[in-house]
Structure formats: structure tokens, C-alpha cells
Amino acid sequence: MAKGEGAESGSAAGLLPTSILQTTERPAQVKKEPKKKKQQLSVCNKLCYALGGAPYQVTGCALGFFLQIYLLDVAQKDEEVVFCFSPFQVGPFSASIILFVGRAWDAITDPLVGLCISKSPWTCLGRLMPWIIFSTPLAVIAYFLIWFVPDFPDGQTYWYLLFYCLFETMVTCFHVPYSALTMFISTEQTERDSATAYRMTVEVLGTVLGTAIQGQIVGQADTPCFQDLNSSTVASQSANHTHGTTSHRETQKAYLLAAGVIVCIYIICAVILILGVREQREPYEAQQAEPIAYFRGLRLVMSHGPYIKLITGFLFTSLAFMLVEGNFVLFCTYTLGFRNEFQNLLLAIMLSATFTIPIWQWFLTRFGKKTAVYVGISSAVPFLILVALMESNLIITYVVAVAAGISVAAAFLLPWSMLPDVIDDFHLKQPHFHGTEPIFFSFYVFFTKFASGVSLGISTLSLDFAGYQTRGCSQPERVKFTLNMLVTMAPIVLILLGLLLFKMYPIDEERRRQNKKALQALRDEASSSGCSETDSTELASIL
């Protein structure tokens, strides 16, 4: 670039009067810039970005751990509990429909939102931030109404299905652009990894908040249960019903109070993200005239081998942890018999995960991301086996919960830390196609959410076939055995399958370093080209 500038100045010297040369020489010297420094993100920038991940995790954790038991044991009017359910009232079968359809719809919206984002123009706020701004109000309203019991019992299934799907749509409009924002907060790979570690720490803290708020508030309520739901005497049913009416209403109010607190956290974190983070375009992307067509970009993304291998491996491991998450409260309540301790056990898992996120960040930088996957996710297997084989013991259960949190932290951090590496690898192989970041993130979330919907639907339906008794103080042995399988053996099999698939993932540390150097050379070349064009334009205007 310096050589080009000198040539242009020399050729112009004979054409320009001396007075013009004297006035233009000094500014031209000022415009010479030193070599561009690495783009560093401040701690404040990283924290503002990281806090944007809390709303998704706080609400997702509350829904993941508590929506199933809420639909099965709380979301009924008092008079519905001791009588037969109609198809439009909430029972085990309709709860499985709500959970499956809601998660499946949530999965479908991810690529649709990714399509819309990829066609969105850049604005003064960026391309991604407007989606976050406009989705937040509708998301918080829909979330609050999920935990409200309507007065019309025959339309309850439609009520929960409507607002669950609406919330999942709006939170997708928040989370997909937020996930893609990882690629636009910095062009430096190390800065993105550092920001991702901040984000994962805050997100695990979000799960702690979601677990603590929902669990502790709901846990303080005296949730009623019936000793014998199959009693043939109407008098026995009426006595149980009268005894539990007040407590049942207090439990419903506790769920509403927890929803109100979580909604406030959602709004505060969204405002901090919007005010504290600014999108940045890649230099070579800014030179491109038109973005790539969505379906062409989708074909390119889905034909990128490292991406397919990554999402397939994490699909199985994510499904394993989702099975544990969705059934853990019921498992603690009925299989282990810890009805009054499940919220504290959840808190122990999430606190353990929070404190070990920095350890995993150090581990993956020291030993590599693939090694971290094998060590971190496989560490859950021995503790799941221990839970499956041991007798009900509260102290051992707490030890297992703390140990399980270590593996949960790895499952949180690693997918989002490895996806940017896959996108960098794609940009090197397809350097002329940009704007595909939302496709990468949205389809990864699509597969994991669809798997989550399948897992929740099948697990709730399995409980129905096993003879689950709504608001029962205890459950039949078949239900306890089903919960044991859903929380222990099924996740173990899925984790082992996922780890086998990770053997085929090709981006190791050596390839990642090579990609980093190649991308930096591409950015430097684009920046130099842009500066040379600017200098030529200024010279032409002077002439």
C-alpha cells in the first residue's frame, strides 16, 4: 500500500501547482496509518454480550425442568383433578402433545427465522439487533401466559399450545440472531472464543437463576397430592379434593410469581445487550455487492462436512442431557422419593456447572476442543450409572448432582465454541459467499430443538402408557422404572453414540491454527484493497 501511494504522488507532482501540492502534502502524510492492531474486546463489551444469553437460558431452564410437571400436576382447575379428562383438558396425553408440538414448532421456526435474517438488510443498528429488539416484548407476554391457568377448562390444551408456540417463536427471533452475533462482535478468533466463554458462564448462571427462582418459589408452595386416586368411593375423592383446593391454588400463584420475576430478568438482560453491543461487518463481506441466496447458502452449508459431523455428534449428546433435564424433577419426586428436595438438587447441578465453566475454557485452550469433548461429556456416564444402581440416598444424590454439573458445563460450552471454527473453515473454502452465519446457527438449534421435542413427547407419552397418576403422592412401579430408564440408561447410550460420531470431526487444533492464519491474511488483503481504493478516489477528486 505504501508503494502504491508513493507512485500516485510522484505521477501527480508534475500536474499540480505548487500551492496545491503544499496544501495537500501534509494531510496526505497524516492519512498514512500504521499497521492495524488486533481488535480487542473490553471486559465490558464481553459482559454486555454475555448477558444477552441469559434470557434464553433462564426461560429455557424453567420450561425444561418444570413445564412437564406443571402440565401434569398443576395446570388444571380444582374440579378437574378427580374426574376424567376430556381431550381438551390437560392430562398426560395432551401434555405430551403440547410438549412435542411446541418443541417441534420451535425447531421449525429456527431455519425460517434464519431465512428472514439472511435477507435482512444492514441498518444503523446492524442486521441482527432489530430482531432482538422487536421480539422481546411479545416473548415476555407469551412466557407469562404459559404459567397462567385459564378459567375455561375445555380450552386449556389450546391455550397452552398457543402461548407455548408463540413464546418459542419469539424467543427464536431473539436467540438465532444473538447466536449469530458471535461472528460479528470481533474478527479475532481468540476474542470470539473469550467472549463465548463469558457467554457460557452467564448462560449457566442463567440456568442457576432459572432453577433457583422457579424451584425455590414453587418449592415453598405446599403442592397437594392424593394418596389414592383410584378409590371407588366418591366420599374419599371429595375429601381429598376439599383438602387440596387451597394448596393447589397457592401452587398456581407461585408459578405465576416465578414467571413474573423471570420476565423482569429477561427484559433487563435484553436492554443491556442492545445498549452495550455493536455489530461489526467483515471487511471482505462489505465489498460484496449482494448476499448469497438463502437456498443456495443452505445447500452449501449442508454439504460442508465438518458442520454435518459436528451437529450430528452434538445432536445425540444434547438429546441425552435433554432427557435428563425434562424428567429430572419427576425422577427425584417419585423414583428417589425426594419430593421436597428436587429444587435444591437442581441448584446443586447448576452451581457446579457455573463454577467449572472457566475450568473447561482453560482445558480446551490447553488441550484442544476435541479432547475437551471426550473428557467433559463422557464424565457424566459413571454418575448416571451410579444413580441407576444405587438405593435412594440423599447425600449420595447430592454428590452425584455436583459431579453431573461438571459434565453439564462442558455440554454448554463446547458446541458454541466449536461452531465458529466450522464457519471459519467454510469461509476459507467458500470465500466469495457470505451472510451464511444465521444458517449455521439456526440449523444447529433446529436439530437440537427437534430432538428435544421428540424426547419430551416420547417420555411424557411413555409415562402415560406406564400409568402415571396426576397429582398422586406416589406412582406405580412401572412409572418409577420408566423414569429411571429415561434419566439414566437412555442418556448413557446417546452419549456414547455421540462420542463415537465425534471421532469423524476433522477440525483439530492444527487445522484450526492454519484456518486462523489464512483468514487473517484474507482480512489484511481486503483491508489493504479498501484503503488503496480510498486513496485513488481522493487523488481523483484533487485532480
Short mmCIF file of C-alpha atoms in Angstrom, two decimals, residues 2 18 56 75-77 79 140 178 187 205 217 264 301 310 336 338 391 472 479 486 538-539:
data_model
loop_
_atom_site.label_atom_id
_atom_site.label_comp_id
_atom_site.label_asym_id
_atom_site.label_seq_id
_atom_site.Cartn_x
_atom_site.Cartn_y
_atom_site.Cartn_z
CA ALA A 2 2.83 2.46 0.80
CA THR A 18 2.98 24.17 -6.16
CA TYR A 56 -32.90 -17.79 26.66
CA ALA A 75 -52.38 -26.81 35.15
CA GLN A 76 -55.88 -27.98 36.00
CA LYS A 77 -58.85 -26.37 37.62
CA GLU A 79 -62.67 -29.77 39.87
CA VAL A 140 -42.20 -11.82 27.77
CA TYR A 178 -27.96 -13.47 19.18
CA THR A 187 -12.86 -10.57 13.65
CA LEU A 205 -25.63 -18.56 35.67
CA ILE A 217 -40.56 -20.12 44.76
CA CYS A 264 -38.11 -8.93 34.62
CA VAL A 301 -23.86 -25.25 4.46
CA LEU A 310 -20.39 -31.58 14.44
CA LEU A 336 -35.96 -41.31 44.55
CA PHE A 338 -37.19 -36.52 47.38
CA GLU A 391 -30.65 -47.07 46.52
CA GLY A 472 -50.52 -38.66 43.06
CA VAL A 479 -43.80 -45.36 36.23
CA LEU A 486 -35.36 -42.06 30.86
CA GLU A 538 -9.21 11.10 -3.01
CA LEU A 539 -6.47 11.71 -5.61
#
